[in-house]
CSV table of C-alpha atoms in Angstrom, one decimal:
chain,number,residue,atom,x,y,z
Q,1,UNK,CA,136.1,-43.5,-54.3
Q,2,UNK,CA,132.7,-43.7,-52.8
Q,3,UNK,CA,130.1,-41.7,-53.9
Q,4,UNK,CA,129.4,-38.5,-51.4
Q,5,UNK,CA,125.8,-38.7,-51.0
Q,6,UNK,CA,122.9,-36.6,-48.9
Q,7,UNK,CA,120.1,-38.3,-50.1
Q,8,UNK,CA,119.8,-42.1,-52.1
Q,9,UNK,CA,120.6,-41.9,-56.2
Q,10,UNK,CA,119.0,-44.4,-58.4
Q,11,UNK,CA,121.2,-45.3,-61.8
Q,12,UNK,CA,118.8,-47.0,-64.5
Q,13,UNK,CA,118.8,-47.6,-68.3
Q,14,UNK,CA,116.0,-48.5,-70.6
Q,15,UNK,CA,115.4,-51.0,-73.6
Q,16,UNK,CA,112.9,-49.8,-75.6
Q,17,UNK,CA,111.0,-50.7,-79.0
Q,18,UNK,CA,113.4,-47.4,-80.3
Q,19,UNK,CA,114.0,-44.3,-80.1
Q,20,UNK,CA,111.0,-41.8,-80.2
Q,21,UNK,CA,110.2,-40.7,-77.0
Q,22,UNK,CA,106.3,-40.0,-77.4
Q,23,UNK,CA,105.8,-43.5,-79.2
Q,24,UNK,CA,107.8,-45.8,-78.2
Q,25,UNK,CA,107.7,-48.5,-75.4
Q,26,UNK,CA,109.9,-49.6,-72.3
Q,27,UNK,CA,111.0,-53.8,-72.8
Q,28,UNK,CA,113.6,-53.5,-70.0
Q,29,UNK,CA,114.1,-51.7,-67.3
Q,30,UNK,CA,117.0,-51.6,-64.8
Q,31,UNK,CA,117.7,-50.1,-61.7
Q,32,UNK,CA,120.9,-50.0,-58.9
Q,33,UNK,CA,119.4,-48.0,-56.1
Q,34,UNK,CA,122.4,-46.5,-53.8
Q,35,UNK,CA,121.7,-44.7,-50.6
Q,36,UNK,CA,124.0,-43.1,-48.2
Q,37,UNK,CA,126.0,-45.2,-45.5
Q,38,UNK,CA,125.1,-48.4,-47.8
Q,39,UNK,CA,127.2,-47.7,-50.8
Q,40,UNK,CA,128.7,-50.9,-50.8
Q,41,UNK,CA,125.3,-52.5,-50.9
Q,42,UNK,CA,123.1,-51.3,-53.9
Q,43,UNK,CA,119.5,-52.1,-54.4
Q,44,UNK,CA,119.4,-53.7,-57.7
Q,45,UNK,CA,116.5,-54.4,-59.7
Q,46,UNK,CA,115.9,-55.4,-63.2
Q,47,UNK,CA,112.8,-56.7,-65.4
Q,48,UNK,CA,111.0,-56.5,-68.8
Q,49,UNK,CA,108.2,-55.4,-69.7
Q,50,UNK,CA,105.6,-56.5,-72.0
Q,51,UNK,CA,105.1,-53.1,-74.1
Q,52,UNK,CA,102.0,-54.2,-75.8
Q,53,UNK,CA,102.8,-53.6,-79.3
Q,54,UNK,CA,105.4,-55.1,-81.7
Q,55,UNK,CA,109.6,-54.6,-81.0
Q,56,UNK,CA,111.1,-53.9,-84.2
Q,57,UNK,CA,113.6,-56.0,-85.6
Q,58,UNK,CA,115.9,-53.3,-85.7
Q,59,UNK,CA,115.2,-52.8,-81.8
Q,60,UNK,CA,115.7,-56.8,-81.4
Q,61,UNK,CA,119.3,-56.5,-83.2
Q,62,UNK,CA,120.3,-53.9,-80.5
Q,63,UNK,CA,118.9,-55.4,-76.8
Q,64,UNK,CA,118.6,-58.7,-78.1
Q,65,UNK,CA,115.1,-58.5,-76.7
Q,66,UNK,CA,112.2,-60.0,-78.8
Q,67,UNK,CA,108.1,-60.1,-78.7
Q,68,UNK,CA,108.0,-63.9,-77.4
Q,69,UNK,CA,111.0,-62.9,-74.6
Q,70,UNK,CA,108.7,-60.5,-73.3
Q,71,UNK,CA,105.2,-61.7,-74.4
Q,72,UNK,CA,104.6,-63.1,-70.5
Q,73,UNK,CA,106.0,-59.9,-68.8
Q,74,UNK,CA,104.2,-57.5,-67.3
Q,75,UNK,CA,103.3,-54.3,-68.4
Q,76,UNK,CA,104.6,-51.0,-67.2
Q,77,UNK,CA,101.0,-50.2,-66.3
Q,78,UNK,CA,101.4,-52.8,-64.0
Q,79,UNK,CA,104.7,-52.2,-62.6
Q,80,UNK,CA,104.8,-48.4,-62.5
Q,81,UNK,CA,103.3,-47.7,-59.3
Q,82,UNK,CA,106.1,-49.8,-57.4
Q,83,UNK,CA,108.5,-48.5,-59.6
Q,84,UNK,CA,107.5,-44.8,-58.7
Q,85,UNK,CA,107.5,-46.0,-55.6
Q,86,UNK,CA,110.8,-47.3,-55.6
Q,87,UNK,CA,112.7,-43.9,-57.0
Q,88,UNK,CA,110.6,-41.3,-55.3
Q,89,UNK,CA,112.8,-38.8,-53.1
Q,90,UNK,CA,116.1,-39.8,-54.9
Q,91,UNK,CA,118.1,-38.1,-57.4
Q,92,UNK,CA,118.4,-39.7,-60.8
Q,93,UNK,CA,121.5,-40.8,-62.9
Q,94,UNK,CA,122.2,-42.7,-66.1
Q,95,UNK,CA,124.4,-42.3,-69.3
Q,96,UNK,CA,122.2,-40.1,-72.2
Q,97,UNK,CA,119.7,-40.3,-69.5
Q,98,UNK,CA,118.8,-36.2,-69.5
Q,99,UNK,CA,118.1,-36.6,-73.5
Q,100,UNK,CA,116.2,-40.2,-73.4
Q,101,UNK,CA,115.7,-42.7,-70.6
Q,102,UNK,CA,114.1,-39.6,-68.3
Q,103,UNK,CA,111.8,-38.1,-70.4
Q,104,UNK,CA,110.6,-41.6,-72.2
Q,105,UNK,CA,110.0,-42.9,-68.2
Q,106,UNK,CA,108.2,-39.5,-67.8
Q,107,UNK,CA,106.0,-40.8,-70.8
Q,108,UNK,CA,105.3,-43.9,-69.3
Q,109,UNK,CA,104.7,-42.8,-66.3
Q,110,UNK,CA,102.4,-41.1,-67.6
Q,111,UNK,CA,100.0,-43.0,-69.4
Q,112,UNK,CA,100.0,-45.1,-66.8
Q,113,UNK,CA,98.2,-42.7,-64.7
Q,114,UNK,CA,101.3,-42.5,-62.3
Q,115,UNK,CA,102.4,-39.5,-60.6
Q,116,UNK,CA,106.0,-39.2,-60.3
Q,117,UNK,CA,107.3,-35.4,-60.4
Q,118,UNK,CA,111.3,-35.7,-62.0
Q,119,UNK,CA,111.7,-32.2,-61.7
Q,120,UNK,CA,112.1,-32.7,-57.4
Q,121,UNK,CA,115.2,-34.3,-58.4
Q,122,UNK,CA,118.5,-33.7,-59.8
Q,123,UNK,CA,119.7,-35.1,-62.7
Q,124,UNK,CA,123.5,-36.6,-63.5
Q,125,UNK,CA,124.0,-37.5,-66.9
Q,126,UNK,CA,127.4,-39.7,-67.2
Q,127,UNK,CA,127.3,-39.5,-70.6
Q,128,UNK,CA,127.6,-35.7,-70.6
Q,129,UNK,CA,130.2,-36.0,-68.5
Q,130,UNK,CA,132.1,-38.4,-70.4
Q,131,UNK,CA,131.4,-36.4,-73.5
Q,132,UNK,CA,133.5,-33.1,-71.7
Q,133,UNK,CA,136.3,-34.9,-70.2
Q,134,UNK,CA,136.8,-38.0,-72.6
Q,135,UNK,CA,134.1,-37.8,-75.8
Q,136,UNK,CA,133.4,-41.7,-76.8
Q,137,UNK,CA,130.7,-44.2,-76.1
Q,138,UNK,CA,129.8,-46.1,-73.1
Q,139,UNK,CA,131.8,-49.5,-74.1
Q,140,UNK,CA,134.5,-47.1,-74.5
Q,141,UNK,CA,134.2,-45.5,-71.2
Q,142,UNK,CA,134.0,-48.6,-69.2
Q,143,UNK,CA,137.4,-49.6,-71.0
Q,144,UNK,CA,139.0,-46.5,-70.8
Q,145,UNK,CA,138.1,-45.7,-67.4
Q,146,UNK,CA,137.8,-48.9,-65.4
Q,147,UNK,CA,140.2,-51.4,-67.7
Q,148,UNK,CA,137.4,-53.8,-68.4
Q,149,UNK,CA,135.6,-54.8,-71.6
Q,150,UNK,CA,131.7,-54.5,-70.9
Q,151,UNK,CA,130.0,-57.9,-71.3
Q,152,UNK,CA,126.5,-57.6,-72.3
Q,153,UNK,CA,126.5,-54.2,-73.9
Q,154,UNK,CA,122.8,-52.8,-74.3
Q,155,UNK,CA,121.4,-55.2,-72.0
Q,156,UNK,CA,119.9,-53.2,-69.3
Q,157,UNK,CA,121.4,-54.2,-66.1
Q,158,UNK,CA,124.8,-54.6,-67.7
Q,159,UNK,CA,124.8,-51.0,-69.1
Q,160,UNK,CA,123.9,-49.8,-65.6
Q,161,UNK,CA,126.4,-51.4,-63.5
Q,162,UNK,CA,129.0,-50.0,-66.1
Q,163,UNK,CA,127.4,-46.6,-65.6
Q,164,UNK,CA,127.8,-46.8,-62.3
Q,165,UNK,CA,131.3,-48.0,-62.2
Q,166,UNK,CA,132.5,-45.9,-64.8
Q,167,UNK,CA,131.0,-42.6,-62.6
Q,168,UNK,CA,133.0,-43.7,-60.0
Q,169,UNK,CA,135.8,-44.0,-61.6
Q,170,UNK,CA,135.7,-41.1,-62.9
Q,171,UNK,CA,135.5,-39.5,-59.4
Q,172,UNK,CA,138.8,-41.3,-59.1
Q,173,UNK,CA,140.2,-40.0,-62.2
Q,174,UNK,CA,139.5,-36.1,-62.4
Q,175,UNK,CA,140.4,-34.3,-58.7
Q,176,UNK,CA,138.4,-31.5,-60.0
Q,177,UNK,CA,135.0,-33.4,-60.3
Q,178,UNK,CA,132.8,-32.5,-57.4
Q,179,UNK,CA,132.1,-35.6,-55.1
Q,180,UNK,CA,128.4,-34.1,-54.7
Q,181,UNK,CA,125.3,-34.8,-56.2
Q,182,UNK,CA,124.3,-30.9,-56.8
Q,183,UNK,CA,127.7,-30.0,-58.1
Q,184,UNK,CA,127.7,-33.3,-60.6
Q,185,UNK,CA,124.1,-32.6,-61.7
Q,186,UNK,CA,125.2,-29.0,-62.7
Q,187,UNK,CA,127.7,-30.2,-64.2
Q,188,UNK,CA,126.6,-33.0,-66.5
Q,189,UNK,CA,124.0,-30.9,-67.6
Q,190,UNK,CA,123.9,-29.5,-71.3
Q,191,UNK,CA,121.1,-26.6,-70.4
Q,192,UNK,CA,119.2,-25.8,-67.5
Q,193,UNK,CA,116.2,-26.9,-68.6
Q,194,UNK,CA,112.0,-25.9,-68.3
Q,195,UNK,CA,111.0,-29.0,-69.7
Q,196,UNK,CA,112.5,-32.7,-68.9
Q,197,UNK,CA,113.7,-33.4,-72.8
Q,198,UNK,CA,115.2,-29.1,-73.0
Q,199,UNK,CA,112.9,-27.8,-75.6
Q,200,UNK,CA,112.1,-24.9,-73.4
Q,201,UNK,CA,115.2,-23.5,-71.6
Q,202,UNK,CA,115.7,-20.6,-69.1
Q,203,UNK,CA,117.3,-18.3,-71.3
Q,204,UNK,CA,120.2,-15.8,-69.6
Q,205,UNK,CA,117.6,-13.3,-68.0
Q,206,UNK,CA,115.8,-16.6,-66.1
Q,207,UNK,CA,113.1,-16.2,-68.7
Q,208,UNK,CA,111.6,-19.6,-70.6
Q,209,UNK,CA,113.3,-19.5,-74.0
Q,210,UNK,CA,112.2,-21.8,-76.7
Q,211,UNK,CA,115.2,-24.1,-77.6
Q,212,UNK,CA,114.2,-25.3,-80.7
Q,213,UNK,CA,113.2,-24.3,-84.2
Q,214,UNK,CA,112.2,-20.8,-85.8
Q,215,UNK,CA,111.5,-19.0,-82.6
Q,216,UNK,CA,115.1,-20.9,-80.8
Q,217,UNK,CA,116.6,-18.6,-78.8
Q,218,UNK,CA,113.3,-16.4,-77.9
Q,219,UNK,CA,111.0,-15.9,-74.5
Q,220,UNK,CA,108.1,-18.4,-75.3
Q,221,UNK,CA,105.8,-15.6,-73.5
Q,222,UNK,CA,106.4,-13.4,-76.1
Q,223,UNK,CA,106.0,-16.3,-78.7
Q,224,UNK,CA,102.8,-17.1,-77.3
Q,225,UNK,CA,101.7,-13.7,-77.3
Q,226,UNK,CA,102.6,-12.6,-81.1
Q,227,UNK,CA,101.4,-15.9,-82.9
Q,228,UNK,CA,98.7,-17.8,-80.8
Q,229,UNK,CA,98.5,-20.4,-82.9
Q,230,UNK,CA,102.0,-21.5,-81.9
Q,231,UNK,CA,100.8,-23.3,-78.8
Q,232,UNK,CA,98.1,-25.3,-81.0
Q,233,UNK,CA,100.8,-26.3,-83.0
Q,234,UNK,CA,102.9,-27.6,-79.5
Q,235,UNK,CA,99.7,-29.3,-78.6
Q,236,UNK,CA,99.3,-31.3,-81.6
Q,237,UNK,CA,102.9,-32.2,-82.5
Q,238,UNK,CA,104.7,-34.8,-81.5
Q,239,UNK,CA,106.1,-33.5,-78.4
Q,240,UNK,CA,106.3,-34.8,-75.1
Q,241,UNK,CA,103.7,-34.2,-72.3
Q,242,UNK,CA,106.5,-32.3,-70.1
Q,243,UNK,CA,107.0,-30.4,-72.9
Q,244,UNK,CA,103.1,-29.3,-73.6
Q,245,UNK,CA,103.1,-28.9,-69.9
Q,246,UNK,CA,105.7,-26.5,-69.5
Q,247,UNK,CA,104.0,-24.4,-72.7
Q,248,UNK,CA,100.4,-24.5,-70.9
Q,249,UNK,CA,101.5,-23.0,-67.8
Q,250,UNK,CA,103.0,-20.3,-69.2
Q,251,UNK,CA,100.0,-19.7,-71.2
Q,252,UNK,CA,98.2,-20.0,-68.7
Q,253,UNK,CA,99.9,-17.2,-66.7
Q,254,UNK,CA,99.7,-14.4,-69.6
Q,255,UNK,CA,96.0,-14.7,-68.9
Q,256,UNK,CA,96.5,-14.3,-65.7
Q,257,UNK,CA,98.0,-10.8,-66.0
């Protein structure tokens, strides 16, 4: 089944030095581009990038991907403006994308001075999807859904492709998925989220609830309001910059009442 598309959909993955979003670095970045009428013929790129500080060896043991491999790549300083370039106007898709690869690309992004805006697209997470119909891994779900074992698992173009494949087969699989991009982003979404990584939420009454810790599950407006301090706290932690985005505008709109 071919993907039913109105606009072009970009499927990436990331290698990174780990797993902290604010901290950590991109080493590998891959990206199948597919736009309507030319679904048989995907724009595929893939490179890595130098991320200027050491790759842990426990990072290494995962990608594979060490300091010399990528000592004379560039950085994503360098790249990110053709890269932004490259995405802009398309929706976005990857598997455990909504929780990781988006909001760490946000981050590089970024500090590279680069202004890309994720929140004009939509977002399908074939992970999440995966996780509702048939909960394993992605190894798993290129075996169980398109009878192939996945060679080169956690290299980045290798875990794309299968991504892509395995959304398509599951398009094949479940007569009940919607073939659209809207319906599949609703779908393969967890929360409707403020902020990119889902730490602010809009709550039942289209209000900005705070999705996390002691105030989960309240209005951040009122938060804000009743303990001040609260958004110093956001702005010092360890949070992404969507995230103390999404907590200054609405600060900034209780002074504005």
């Amino acid at each position: 089944m071919k993907l039913n598309l109105k606009r072009p959909i970009v499927f990436f993955d990331l290698e990174t030095t780990g797993v902290n979003i604010t901290r950590d670095r991109i080493v590998e970045i891959s990206i199948i581009k597919v736009s309507p009428g030319r679904e048989e013929c995907p724009e595929v790129k893939c490179r890595r990038v130098n991320p200027e500080m050491h790759i842990p060896e426990e990072a290494t043991a995962v990608h594979h991907i060490s300091d010399e491999d990528v000592a004379g790549e560039p950085t994503f300083r360098q790249i990110a403006r053709s890269l932004a370039d490259f995405m802009r106007g398309c929706d976005i898709a990857g598997f455990n994308s909504n929780r990781f690869d988006v909001p760490l690309l946000d981050e590089e992004f970024q500090r590279a001075g680069v202004d890309f805006d994720f929140h004009k697209a939509r977002f399908i997470d074939v992970q999440t999807i995966f996780h509702k119909l048939e909960p394993r891994n992605l190894t798993a779900a290129y075996r169980f859904y398109c009878g192939k074992e996945l060679i080169g698992a956690h290299g980045a173009q290798a875990d794309t492709m299968a991504t892509y494949e395995v959304l398509l087969a599951q398009l094949d699989r479940y007569g009940e998925l919607p073939n659209d991009v809207a319906e599949l982003a609703k779908f393969s979404s967890q929360n409707d989220n403020v902020d990119l990584i889902g730490r602010l939420v809009y709550g039942p009454d289209g209000r900005e609830t705070i999705n996390f810790g002691k105030y989960k599950g309240q209005a951040a407006a009122d938060v804000l309001k009743k303990d001040p301090g609260y958004y110093s706290w956001i702005m010092q932690g360890d949070f992404p910059s969507d995230t103390k985005k999404a907590f200054t505008r609405i600060k900034l709109s209780l002074s504005k009442k």
